Short mmCIF file of C-alpha atoms in Angstrom, two decimals:
data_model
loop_
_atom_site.label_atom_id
_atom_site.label_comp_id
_atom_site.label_asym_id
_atom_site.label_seq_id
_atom_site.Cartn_x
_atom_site.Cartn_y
_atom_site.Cartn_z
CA UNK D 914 26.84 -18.71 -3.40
CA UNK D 915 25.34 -21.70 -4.74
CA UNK D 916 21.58 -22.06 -5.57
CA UNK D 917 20.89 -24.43 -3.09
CA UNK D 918 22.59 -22.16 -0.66
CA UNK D 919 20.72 -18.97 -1.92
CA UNK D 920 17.04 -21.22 -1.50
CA UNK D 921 17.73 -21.62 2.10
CA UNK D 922 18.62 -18.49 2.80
CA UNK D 923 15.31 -17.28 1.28
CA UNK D 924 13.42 -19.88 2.77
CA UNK D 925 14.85 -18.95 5.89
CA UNK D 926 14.19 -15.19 5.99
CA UNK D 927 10.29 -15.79 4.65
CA UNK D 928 10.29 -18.21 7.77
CA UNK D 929 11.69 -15.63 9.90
CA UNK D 930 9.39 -12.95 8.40
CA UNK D 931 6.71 -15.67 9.11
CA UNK D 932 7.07 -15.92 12.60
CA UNK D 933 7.32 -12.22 13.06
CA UNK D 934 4.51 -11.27 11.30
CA UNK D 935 2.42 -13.85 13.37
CA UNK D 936 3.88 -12.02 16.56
CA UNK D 937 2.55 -8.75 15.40
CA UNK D 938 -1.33 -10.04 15.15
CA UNK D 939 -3.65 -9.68 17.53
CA UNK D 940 -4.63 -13.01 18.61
CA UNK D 941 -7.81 -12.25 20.67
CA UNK D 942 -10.85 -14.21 20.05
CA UNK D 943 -12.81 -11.91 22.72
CA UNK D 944 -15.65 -10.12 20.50
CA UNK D 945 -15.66 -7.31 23.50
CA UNK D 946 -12.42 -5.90 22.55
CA UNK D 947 -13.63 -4.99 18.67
CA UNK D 948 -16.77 -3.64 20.59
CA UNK D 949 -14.78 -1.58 23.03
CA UNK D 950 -12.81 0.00 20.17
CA UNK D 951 -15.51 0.84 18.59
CA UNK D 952 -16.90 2.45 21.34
CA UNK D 953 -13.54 4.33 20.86
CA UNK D 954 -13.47 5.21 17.19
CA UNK D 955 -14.30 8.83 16.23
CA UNK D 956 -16.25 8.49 13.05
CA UNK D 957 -15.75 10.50 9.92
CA UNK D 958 -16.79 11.35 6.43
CA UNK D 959 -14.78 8.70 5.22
CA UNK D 960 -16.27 5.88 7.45
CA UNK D 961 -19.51 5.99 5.18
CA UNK D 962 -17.46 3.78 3.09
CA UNK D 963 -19.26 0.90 4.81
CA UNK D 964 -22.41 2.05 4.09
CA UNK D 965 -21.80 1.31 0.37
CA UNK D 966 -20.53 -2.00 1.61
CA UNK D 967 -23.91 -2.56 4.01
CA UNK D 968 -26.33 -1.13 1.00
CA UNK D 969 -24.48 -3.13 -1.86
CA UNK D 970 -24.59 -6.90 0.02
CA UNK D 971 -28.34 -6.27 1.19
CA UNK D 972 -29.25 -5.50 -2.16
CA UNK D 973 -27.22 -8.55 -3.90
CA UNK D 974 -29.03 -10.61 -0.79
CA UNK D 975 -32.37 -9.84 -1.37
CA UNK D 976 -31.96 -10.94 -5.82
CA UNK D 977 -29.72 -13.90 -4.68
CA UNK D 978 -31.75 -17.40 -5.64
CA UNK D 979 -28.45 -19.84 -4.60
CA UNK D 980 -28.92 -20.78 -1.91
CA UNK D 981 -32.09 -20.06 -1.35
CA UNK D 982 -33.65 -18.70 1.63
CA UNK D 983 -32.83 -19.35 4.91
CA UNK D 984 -29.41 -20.62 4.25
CA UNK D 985 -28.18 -17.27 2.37
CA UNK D 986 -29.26 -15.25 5.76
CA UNK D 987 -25.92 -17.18 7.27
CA UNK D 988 -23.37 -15.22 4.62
CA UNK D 989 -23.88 -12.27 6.64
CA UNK D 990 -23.60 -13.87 10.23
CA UNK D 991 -20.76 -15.41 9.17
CA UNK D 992 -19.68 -12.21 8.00
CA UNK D 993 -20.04 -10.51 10.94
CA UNK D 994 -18.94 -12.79 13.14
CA UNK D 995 -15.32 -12.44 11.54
CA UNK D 996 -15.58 -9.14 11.59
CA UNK D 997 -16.30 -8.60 15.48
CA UNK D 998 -13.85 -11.33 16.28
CA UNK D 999 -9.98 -9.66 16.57
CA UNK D 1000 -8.63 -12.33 15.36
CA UNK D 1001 -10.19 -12.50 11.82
CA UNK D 1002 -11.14 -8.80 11.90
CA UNK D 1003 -7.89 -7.89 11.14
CA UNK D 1004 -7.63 -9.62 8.10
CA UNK D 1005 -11.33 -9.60 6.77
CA UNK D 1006 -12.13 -6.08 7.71
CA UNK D 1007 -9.23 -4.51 5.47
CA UNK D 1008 -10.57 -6.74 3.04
CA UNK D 1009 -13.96 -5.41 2.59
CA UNK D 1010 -14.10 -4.17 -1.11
CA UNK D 1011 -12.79 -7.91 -1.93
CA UNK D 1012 -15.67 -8.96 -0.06
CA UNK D 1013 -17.85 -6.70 -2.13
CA UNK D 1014 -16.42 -7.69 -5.40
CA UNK D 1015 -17.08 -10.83 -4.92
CA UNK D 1016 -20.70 -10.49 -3.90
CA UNK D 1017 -21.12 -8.85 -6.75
CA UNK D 1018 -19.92 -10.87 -9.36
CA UNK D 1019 -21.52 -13.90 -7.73
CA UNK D 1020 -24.63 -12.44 -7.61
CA UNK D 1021 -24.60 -10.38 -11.20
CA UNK D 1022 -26.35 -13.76 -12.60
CA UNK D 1023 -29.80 -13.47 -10.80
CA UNK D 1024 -30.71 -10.30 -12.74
CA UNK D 1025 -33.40 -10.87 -14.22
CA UNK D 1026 -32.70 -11.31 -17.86
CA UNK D 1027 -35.50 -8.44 -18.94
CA UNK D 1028 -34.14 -6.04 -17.02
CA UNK D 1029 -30.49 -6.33 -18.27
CA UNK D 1030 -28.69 -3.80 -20.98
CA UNK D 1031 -28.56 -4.77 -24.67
CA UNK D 1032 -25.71 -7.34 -25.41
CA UNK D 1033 -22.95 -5.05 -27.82
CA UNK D 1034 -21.34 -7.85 -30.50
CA UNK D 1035 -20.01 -5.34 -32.67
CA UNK D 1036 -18.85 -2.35 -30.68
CA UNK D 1037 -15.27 -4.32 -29.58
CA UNK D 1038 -14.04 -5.57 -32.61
CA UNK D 1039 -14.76 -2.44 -34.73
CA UNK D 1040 -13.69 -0.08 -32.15
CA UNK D 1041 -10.37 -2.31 -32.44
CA UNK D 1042 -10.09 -1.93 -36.26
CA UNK D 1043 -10.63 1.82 -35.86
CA UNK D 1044 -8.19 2.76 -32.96
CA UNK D 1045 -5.12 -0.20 -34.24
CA UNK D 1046 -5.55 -0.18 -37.82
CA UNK D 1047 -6.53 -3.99 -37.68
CA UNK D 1048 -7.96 -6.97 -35.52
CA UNK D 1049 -4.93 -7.53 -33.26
CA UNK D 1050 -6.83 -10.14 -31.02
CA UNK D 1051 -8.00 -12.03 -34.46
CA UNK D 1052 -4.25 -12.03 -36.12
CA UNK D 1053 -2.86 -13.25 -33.01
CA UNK D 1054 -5.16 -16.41 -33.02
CA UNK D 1055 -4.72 -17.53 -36.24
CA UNK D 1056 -1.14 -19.61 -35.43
CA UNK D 1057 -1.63 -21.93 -32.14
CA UNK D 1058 1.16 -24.73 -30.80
CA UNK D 1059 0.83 -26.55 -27.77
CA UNK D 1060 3.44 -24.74 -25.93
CA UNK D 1061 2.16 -21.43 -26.44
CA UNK D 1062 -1.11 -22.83 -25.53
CA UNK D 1063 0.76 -23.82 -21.94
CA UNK D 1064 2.89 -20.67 -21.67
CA UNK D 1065 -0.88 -18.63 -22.36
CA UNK D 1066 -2.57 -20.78 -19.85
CA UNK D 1067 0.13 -20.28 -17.30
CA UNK D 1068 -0.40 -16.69 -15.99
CA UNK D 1069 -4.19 -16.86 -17.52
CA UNK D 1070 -5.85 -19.91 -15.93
CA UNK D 1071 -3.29 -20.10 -13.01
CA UNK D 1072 -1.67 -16.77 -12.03
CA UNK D 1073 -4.90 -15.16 -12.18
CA UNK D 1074 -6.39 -16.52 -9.67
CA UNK D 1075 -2.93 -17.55 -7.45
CA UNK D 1076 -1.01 -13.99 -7.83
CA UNK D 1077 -3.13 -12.10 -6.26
CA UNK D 1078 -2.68 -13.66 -2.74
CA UNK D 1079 1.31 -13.97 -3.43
CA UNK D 1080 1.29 -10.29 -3.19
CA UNK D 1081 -0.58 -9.68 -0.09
CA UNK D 1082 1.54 -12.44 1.66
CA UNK D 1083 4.62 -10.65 0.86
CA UNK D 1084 3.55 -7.30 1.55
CA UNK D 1085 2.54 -8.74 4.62
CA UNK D 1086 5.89 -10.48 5.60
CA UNK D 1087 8.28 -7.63 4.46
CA UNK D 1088 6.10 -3.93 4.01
CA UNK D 1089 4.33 -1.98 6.24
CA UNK D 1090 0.71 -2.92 7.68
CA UNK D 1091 -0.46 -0.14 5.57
CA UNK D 1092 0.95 -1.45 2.05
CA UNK D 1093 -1.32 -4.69 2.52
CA UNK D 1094 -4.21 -2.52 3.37
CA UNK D 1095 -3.71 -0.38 0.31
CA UNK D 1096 -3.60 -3.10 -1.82
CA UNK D 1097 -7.10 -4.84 -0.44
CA UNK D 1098 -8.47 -1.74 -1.25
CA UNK D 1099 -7.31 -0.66 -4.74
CA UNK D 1100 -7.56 -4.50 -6.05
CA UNK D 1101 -11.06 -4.87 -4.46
CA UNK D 1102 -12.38 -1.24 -5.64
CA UNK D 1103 -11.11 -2.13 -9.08
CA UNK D 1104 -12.88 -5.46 -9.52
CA UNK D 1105 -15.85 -4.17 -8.24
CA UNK D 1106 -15.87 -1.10 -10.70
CA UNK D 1107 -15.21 -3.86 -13.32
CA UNK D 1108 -17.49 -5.91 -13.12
CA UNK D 1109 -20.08 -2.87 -12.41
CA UNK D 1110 -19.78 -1.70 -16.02
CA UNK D 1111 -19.50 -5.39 -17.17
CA UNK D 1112 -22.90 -5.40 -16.00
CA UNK D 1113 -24.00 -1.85 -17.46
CA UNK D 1114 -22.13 -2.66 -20.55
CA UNK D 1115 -22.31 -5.87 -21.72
CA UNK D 1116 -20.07 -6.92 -24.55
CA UNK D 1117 -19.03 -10.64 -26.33
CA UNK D 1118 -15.49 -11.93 -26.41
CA UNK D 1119 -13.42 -12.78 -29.39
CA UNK D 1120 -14.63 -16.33 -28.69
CA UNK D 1121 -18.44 -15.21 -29.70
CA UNK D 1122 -17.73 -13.75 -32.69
CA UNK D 1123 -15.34 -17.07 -33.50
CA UNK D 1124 -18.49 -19.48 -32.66
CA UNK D 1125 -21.81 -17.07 -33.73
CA UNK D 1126 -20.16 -14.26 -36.08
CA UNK D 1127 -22.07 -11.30 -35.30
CA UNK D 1128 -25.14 -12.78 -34.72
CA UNK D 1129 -27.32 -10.84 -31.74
CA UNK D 1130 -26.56 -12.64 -28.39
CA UNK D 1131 -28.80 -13.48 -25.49
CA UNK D 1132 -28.41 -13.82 -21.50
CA UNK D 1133 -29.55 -17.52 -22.12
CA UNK D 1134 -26.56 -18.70 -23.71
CA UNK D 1135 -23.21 -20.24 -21.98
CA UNK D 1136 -20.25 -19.28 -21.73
CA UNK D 1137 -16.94 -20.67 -23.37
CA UNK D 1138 -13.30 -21.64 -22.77
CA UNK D 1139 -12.04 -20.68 -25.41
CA UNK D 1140 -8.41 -21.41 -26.35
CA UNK D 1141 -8.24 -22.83 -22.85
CA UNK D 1142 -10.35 -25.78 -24.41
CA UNK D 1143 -7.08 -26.87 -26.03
CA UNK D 1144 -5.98 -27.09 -22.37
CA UNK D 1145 -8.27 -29.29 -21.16
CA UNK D 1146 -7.69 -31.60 -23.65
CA UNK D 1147 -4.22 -31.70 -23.46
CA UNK D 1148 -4.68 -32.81 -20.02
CA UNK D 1149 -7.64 -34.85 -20.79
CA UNK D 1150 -9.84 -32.63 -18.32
CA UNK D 1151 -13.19 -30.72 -18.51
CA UNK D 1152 -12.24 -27.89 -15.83
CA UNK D 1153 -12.02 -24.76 -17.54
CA UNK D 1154 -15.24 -25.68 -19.84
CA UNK D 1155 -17.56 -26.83 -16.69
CA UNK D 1156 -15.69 -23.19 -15.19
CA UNK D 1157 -16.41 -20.88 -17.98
CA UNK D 1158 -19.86 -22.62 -18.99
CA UNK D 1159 -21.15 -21.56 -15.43
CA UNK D 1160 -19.78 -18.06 -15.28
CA UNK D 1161 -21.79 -15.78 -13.32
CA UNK D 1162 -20.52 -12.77 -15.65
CA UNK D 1163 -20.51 -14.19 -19.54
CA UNK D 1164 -20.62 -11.26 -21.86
CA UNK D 1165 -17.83 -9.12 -19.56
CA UNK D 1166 -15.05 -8.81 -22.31
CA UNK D 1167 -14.63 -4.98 -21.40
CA UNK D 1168 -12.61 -4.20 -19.44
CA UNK D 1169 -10.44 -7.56 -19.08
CA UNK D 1170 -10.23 -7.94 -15.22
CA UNK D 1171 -6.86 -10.26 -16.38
CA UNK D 1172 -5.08 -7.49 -18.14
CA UNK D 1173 -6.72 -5.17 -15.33
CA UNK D 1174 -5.14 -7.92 -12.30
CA UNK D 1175 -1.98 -8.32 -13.84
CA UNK D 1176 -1.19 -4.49 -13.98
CA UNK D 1177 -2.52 -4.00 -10.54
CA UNK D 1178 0.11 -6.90 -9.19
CA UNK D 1179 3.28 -5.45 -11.38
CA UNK D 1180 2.48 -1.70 -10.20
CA UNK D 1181 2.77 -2.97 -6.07
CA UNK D 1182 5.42 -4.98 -6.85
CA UNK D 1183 7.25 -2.99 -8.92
CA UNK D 1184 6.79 0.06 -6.29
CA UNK D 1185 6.70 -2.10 -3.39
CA UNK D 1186 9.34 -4.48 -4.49
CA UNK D 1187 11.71 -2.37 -7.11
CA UNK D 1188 13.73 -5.43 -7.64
CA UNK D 1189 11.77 -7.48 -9.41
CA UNK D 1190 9.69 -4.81 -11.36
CA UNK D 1191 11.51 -6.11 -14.44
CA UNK D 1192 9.75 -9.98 -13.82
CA UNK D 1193 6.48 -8.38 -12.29
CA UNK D 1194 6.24 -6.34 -15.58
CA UNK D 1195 7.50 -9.23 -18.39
CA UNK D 1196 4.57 -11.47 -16.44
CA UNK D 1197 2.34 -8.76 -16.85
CA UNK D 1198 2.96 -8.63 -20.72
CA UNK D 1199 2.88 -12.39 -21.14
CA UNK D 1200 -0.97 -12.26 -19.93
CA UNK D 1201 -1.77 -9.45 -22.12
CA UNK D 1202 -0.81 -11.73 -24.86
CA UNK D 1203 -2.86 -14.65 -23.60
CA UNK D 1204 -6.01 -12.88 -22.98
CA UNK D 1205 -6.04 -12.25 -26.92
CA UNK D 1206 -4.50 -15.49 -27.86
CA UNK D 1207 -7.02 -17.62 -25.92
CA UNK D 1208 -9.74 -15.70 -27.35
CA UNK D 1209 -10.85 -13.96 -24.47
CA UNK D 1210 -10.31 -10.32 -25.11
CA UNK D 1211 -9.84 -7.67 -27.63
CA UNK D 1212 -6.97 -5.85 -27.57
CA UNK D 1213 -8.84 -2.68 -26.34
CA UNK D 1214 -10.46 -4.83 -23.28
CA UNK D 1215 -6.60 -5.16 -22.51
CA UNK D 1216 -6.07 -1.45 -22.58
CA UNK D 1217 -9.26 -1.01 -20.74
CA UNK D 1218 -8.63 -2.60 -17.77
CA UNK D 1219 -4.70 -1.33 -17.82
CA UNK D 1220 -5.79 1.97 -17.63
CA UNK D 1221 -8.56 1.03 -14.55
CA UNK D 1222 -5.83 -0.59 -12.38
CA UNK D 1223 -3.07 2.34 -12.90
CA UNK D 1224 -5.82 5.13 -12.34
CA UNK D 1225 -7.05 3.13 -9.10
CA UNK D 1226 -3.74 2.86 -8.01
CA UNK D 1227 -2.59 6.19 -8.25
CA UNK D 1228 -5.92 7.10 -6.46
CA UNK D 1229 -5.33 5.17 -3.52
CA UNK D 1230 -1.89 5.54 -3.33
CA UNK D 1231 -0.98 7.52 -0.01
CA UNK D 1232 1.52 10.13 0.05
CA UNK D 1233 3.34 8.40 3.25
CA UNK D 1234 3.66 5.22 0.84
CA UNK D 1235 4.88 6.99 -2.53
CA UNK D 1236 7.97 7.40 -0.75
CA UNK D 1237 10.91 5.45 1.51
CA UNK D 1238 8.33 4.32 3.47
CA UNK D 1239 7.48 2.11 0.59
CA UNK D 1240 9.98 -0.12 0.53
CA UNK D 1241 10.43 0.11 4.31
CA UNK D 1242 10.53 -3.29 6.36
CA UNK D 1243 7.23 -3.84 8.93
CA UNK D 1244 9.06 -1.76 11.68
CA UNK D 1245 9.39 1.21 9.68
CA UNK D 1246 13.38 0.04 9.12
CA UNK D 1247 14.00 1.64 5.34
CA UNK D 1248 16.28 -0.13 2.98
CA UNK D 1249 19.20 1.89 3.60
CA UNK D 1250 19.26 0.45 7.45
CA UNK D 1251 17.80 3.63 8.88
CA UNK D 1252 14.41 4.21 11.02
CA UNK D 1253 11.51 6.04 8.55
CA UNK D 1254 11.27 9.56 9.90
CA UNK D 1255 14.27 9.52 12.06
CA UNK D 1256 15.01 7.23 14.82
CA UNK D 1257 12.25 6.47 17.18
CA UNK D 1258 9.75 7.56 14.80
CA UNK D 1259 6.50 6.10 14.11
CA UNK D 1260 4.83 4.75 11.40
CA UNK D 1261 1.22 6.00 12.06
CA UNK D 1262 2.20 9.70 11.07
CA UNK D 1263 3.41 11.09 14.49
CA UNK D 1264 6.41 13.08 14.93
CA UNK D 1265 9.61 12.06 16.32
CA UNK D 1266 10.88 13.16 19.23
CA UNK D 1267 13.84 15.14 17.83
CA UNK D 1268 11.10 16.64 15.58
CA UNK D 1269 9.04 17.81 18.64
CA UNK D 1270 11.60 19.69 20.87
CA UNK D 1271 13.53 20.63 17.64
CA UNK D 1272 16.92 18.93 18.06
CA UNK D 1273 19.55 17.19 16.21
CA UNK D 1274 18.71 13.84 15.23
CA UNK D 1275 21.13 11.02 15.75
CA UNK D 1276 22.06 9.35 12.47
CA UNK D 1277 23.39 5.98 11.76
CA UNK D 1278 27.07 5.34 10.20
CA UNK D 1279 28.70 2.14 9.85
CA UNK D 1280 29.82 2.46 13.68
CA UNK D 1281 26.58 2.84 15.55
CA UNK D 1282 24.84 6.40 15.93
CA UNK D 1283 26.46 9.37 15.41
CA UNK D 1284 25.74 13.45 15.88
CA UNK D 1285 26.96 15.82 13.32
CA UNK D 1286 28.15 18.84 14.59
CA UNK D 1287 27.12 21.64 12.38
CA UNK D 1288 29.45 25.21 12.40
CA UNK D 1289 26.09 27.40 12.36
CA UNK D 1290 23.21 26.90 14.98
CA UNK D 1291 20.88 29.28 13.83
CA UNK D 1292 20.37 32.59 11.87
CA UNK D 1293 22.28 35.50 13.54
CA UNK D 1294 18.56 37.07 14.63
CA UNK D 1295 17.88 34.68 16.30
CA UNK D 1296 17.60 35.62 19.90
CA UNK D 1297 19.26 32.48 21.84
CA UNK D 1298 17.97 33.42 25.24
CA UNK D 1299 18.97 35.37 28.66
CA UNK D 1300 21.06 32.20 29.93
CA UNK D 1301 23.18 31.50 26.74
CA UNK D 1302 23.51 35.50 26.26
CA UNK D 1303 26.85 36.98 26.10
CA UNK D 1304 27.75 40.28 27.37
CA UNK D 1305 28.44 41.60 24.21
CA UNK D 1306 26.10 44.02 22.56
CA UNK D 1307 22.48 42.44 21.82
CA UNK D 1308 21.25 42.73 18.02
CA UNK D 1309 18.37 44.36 18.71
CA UNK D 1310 20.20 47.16 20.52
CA UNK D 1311 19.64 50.42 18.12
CA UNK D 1312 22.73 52.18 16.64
CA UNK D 1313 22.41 54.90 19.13
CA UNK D 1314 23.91 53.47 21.93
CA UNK D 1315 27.25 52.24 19.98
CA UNK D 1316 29.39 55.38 21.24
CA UNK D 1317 28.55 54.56 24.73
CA UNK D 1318 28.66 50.88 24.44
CA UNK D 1319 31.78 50.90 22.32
CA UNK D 1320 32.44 48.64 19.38
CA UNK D 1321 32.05 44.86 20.30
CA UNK D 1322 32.99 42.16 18.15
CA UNK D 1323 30.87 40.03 17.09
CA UNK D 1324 31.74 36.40 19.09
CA UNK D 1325 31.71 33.21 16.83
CA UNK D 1326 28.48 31.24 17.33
CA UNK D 1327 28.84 28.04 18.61
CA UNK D 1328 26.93 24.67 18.19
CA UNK D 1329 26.27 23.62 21.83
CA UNK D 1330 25.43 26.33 23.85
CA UNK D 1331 25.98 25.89 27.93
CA UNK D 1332 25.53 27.65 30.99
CA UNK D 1333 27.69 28.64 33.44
CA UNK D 1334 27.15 25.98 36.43
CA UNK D 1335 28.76 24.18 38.65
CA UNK D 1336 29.73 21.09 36.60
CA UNK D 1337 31.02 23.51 33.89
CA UNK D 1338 33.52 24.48 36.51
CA UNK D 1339 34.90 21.37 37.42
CA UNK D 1340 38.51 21.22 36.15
CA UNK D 1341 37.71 24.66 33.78
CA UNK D 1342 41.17 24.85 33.54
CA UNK D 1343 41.99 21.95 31.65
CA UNK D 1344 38.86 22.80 29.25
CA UNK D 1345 39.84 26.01 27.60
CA UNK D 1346 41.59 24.50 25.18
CA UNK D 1347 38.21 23.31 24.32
CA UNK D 1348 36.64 26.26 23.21
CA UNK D 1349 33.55 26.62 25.86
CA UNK D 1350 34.88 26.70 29.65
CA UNK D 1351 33.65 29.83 31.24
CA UNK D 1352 37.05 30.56 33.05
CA UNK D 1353 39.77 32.15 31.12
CA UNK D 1354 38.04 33.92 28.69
CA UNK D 1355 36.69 37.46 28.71
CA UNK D 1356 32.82 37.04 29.27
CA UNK D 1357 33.86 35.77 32.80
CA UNK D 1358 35.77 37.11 36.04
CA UNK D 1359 36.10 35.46 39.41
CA UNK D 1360 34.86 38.21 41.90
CA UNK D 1361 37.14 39.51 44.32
CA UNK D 1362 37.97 37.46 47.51
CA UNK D 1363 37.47 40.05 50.66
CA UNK D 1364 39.51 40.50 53.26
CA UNK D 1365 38.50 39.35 57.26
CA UNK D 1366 38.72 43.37 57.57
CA UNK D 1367 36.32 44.02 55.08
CA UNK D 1368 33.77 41.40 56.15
CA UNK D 1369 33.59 42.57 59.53
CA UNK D 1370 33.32 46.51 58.80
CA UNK D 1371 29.99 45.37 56.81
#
């Protein structure tokens, strides 16, 4: 197949995803229907999860200075108002903790300056000389070209910020509903815990110590680019030093939310997406090199926020999701071609039919569905009931009674079990050969036709 070939098919099946996953949403714009299923919901422990999320924006509200009062009252209506719309709540209620993230890194900046933590300028770089044997981050700055500059800047100053939403849109076209929750929550949850002990634990960047040595640091001064500077004037632009000279968070070097990102996005697509774990992984590994090469982190703000994205996504991981259901289409169809949990299973944890009256369950072959007949239906205890019984000795009978009963043998067990009716006696005849007609065999016997004689004497 020829490239071109192989781009249209792909474009095709993400358009065809497209379309379906736009059928699946619910398109209501009626506020009463999010109220009525509210009215619904059963809460539990786990619902005072939005609590945090009530008490964390009214406190970031009340410090916030841009924009001022009245106009920063209208975050929150606007807030809520895609939240009790179904149309929007769908998407912006799964995405909460992003919301919350957010907030708080926006809002980290109107702290006031004499009630922040100590600025560490120091701790990073020796803590990297003690646990590498060297400066890693400083020995990987020292040689710069213009296209490693571009190949840094790449997943740094573009895939940072564009990745993220690649995932969810193709977790959304091709996994389960759940998958794209999951991931809402573990990214948003881990950028929030970030920047949280950015904020408790202030530290300077490679690019500090570069500039000022190891001179204290204050809130007052401005961020810097870095080696992204080299960027801008390569392309003759002022973007990333007008972006990083305004940062709401400037001493957060530990952990590296870009190292932390990056390993997030290669761990859903790597367990999510198995086939391109190898790329997901190699673009992970590229970043980790930029971070230090721009002169934005140490190497153990790398390994920082590595270790903050696996743990969170191990914690949120789901047992249903770690695994076929992982890699399942949005209709619960696995990669193999076959229905998660059986056919006509659901994907919201319920049982299957075949699961809940305990029977075979059809499977699929390469002709359609199929039932495999097993040679054993059960244990020989079990007691199959008074209308599949045969009239041979029952198991439970004690030992005793053998003399009188006589020795019986013991009848071969089949896998479909019937009962002696009057469809099983159509055409008996031409079913012995089958194994299961109840004519011609031993365990049945026509009764005796009587004679006009006999019927009248009675």
């Amino acid at each position: 197949m020829s490239p071109r070939s192989s781009l249209v098919l792909a474009g095709n099946r993400i358009y065809s995803a497209f379309q379906t996953a736009v059928g699946r949403m619910d398109k209501s714009l009626n506020p009463r229907d999010t109220l009525h299923r509210l009215q619904k919901h059963s809460f539990a422990f786990y619902d005072l999860k939005y609590l945090i999320h009530i008490l964390n924006s009214a406190f970031w509200l009340v410090i916030m200075r841009v924009p001022g009062f009245p106009l920063k009252l209208l975050i929150p209506v606007l807030h809520i108002a895609l939240l009790i719309v179904p149309l929007t709540s769908q998407i912006f209620l799964p995405a909460l903790p992003v919301s919350t993230y957010l907030m708080t890194f926006y809002s980290s900046q109107f702290i006031p300056n004499n009630r922040r933590p100590n600025i560490s300028v120091s701790v990073l770089p020796t803590l990297e000389s003690v646990l590498f044997g060297a400066n890693i981050s400083d020995l990987l700055t020292r040689s710069t070209h213009p296209i490693l500059d571009v190949i840094a800047w790449l997943p740094y100053g573009i895939g940072h910020f564009t990745v993220p939403f690649v995932v969810a849109i193709f977790l959304w076209l091709f996994r389960p509903k759940q998958a794209l929750h999951l991931w809402a929550r573990a990214f948003g949850w881990m950028n929030f815990v970030g920047v949280v002990t950015n904020i408790i634990f202030p530290c300077a960047a490679p690019w500090y110590e570069v500039i000022f040595g190891l001179t204290p640091a204050e809130y007052s001064m401005k961020g810097s680019p870095g080696g992204l500077l080299r960027i801008d004037n390569l392309f003759n632009s002022h973007g990333y030093t007008v972006t990083f000279s305004n940062s709401p968070v400037v001493f957060g070097a530990f952990p590296s939310l870009h190292s932390a990102c990056a390993t997030m996005e290669a761990l859903f697509l790597a367990h999510f997406f198995p086939q391109v774990a190898t790329y997901a992984w190699v673009y992970a590994a590229v970043l980790y090199w930029a971070t230090m090469y721009l002169t934005h982190h140490y190497l153990i703000d790398v390994v920082g926020g590595s270790c903050l994205a696996i743990a969170f996504f191990y914690i949120f991981l789901p047992d249903d999701l770690r695994g076929p259901l992982a890699t399942a289409s949005p209709t619960g169809i696995l990669a193999n071609g076959v229905a998660h949990g059986g056919v006509g299973a659901h994907l919201n944890g319920k049982r299957s039919k075949y699961e809940i009256y305990e029977i075979e369950e059809p499977h699929l072959d390469g002709d359609g569905l199929s039932y495999e007949l097993s040679s054993d239906a059960g244990s020989d205890e079990e007691d199959p009931g008074i209308a599949y019984r045969s009239p041979g000795l029952h198991p439970a009978a004690p030992a005793a009674t053998m003399p009188f009963i006589g020795h019986v043998a013991k009848q071969p067990r089949r896998s479909h079990k019937h009962t002696a009716s009057i469809a099983s006696l159509i055409r008996a005849d031409d079913r012995v050969e089958d194994g299961w007609s109840p004519i011609g065999t031993a365990s049945f016997v026509f009764p005796p036709t009587p004679t006009r004689l006999e019927r009248d004497s009675r």
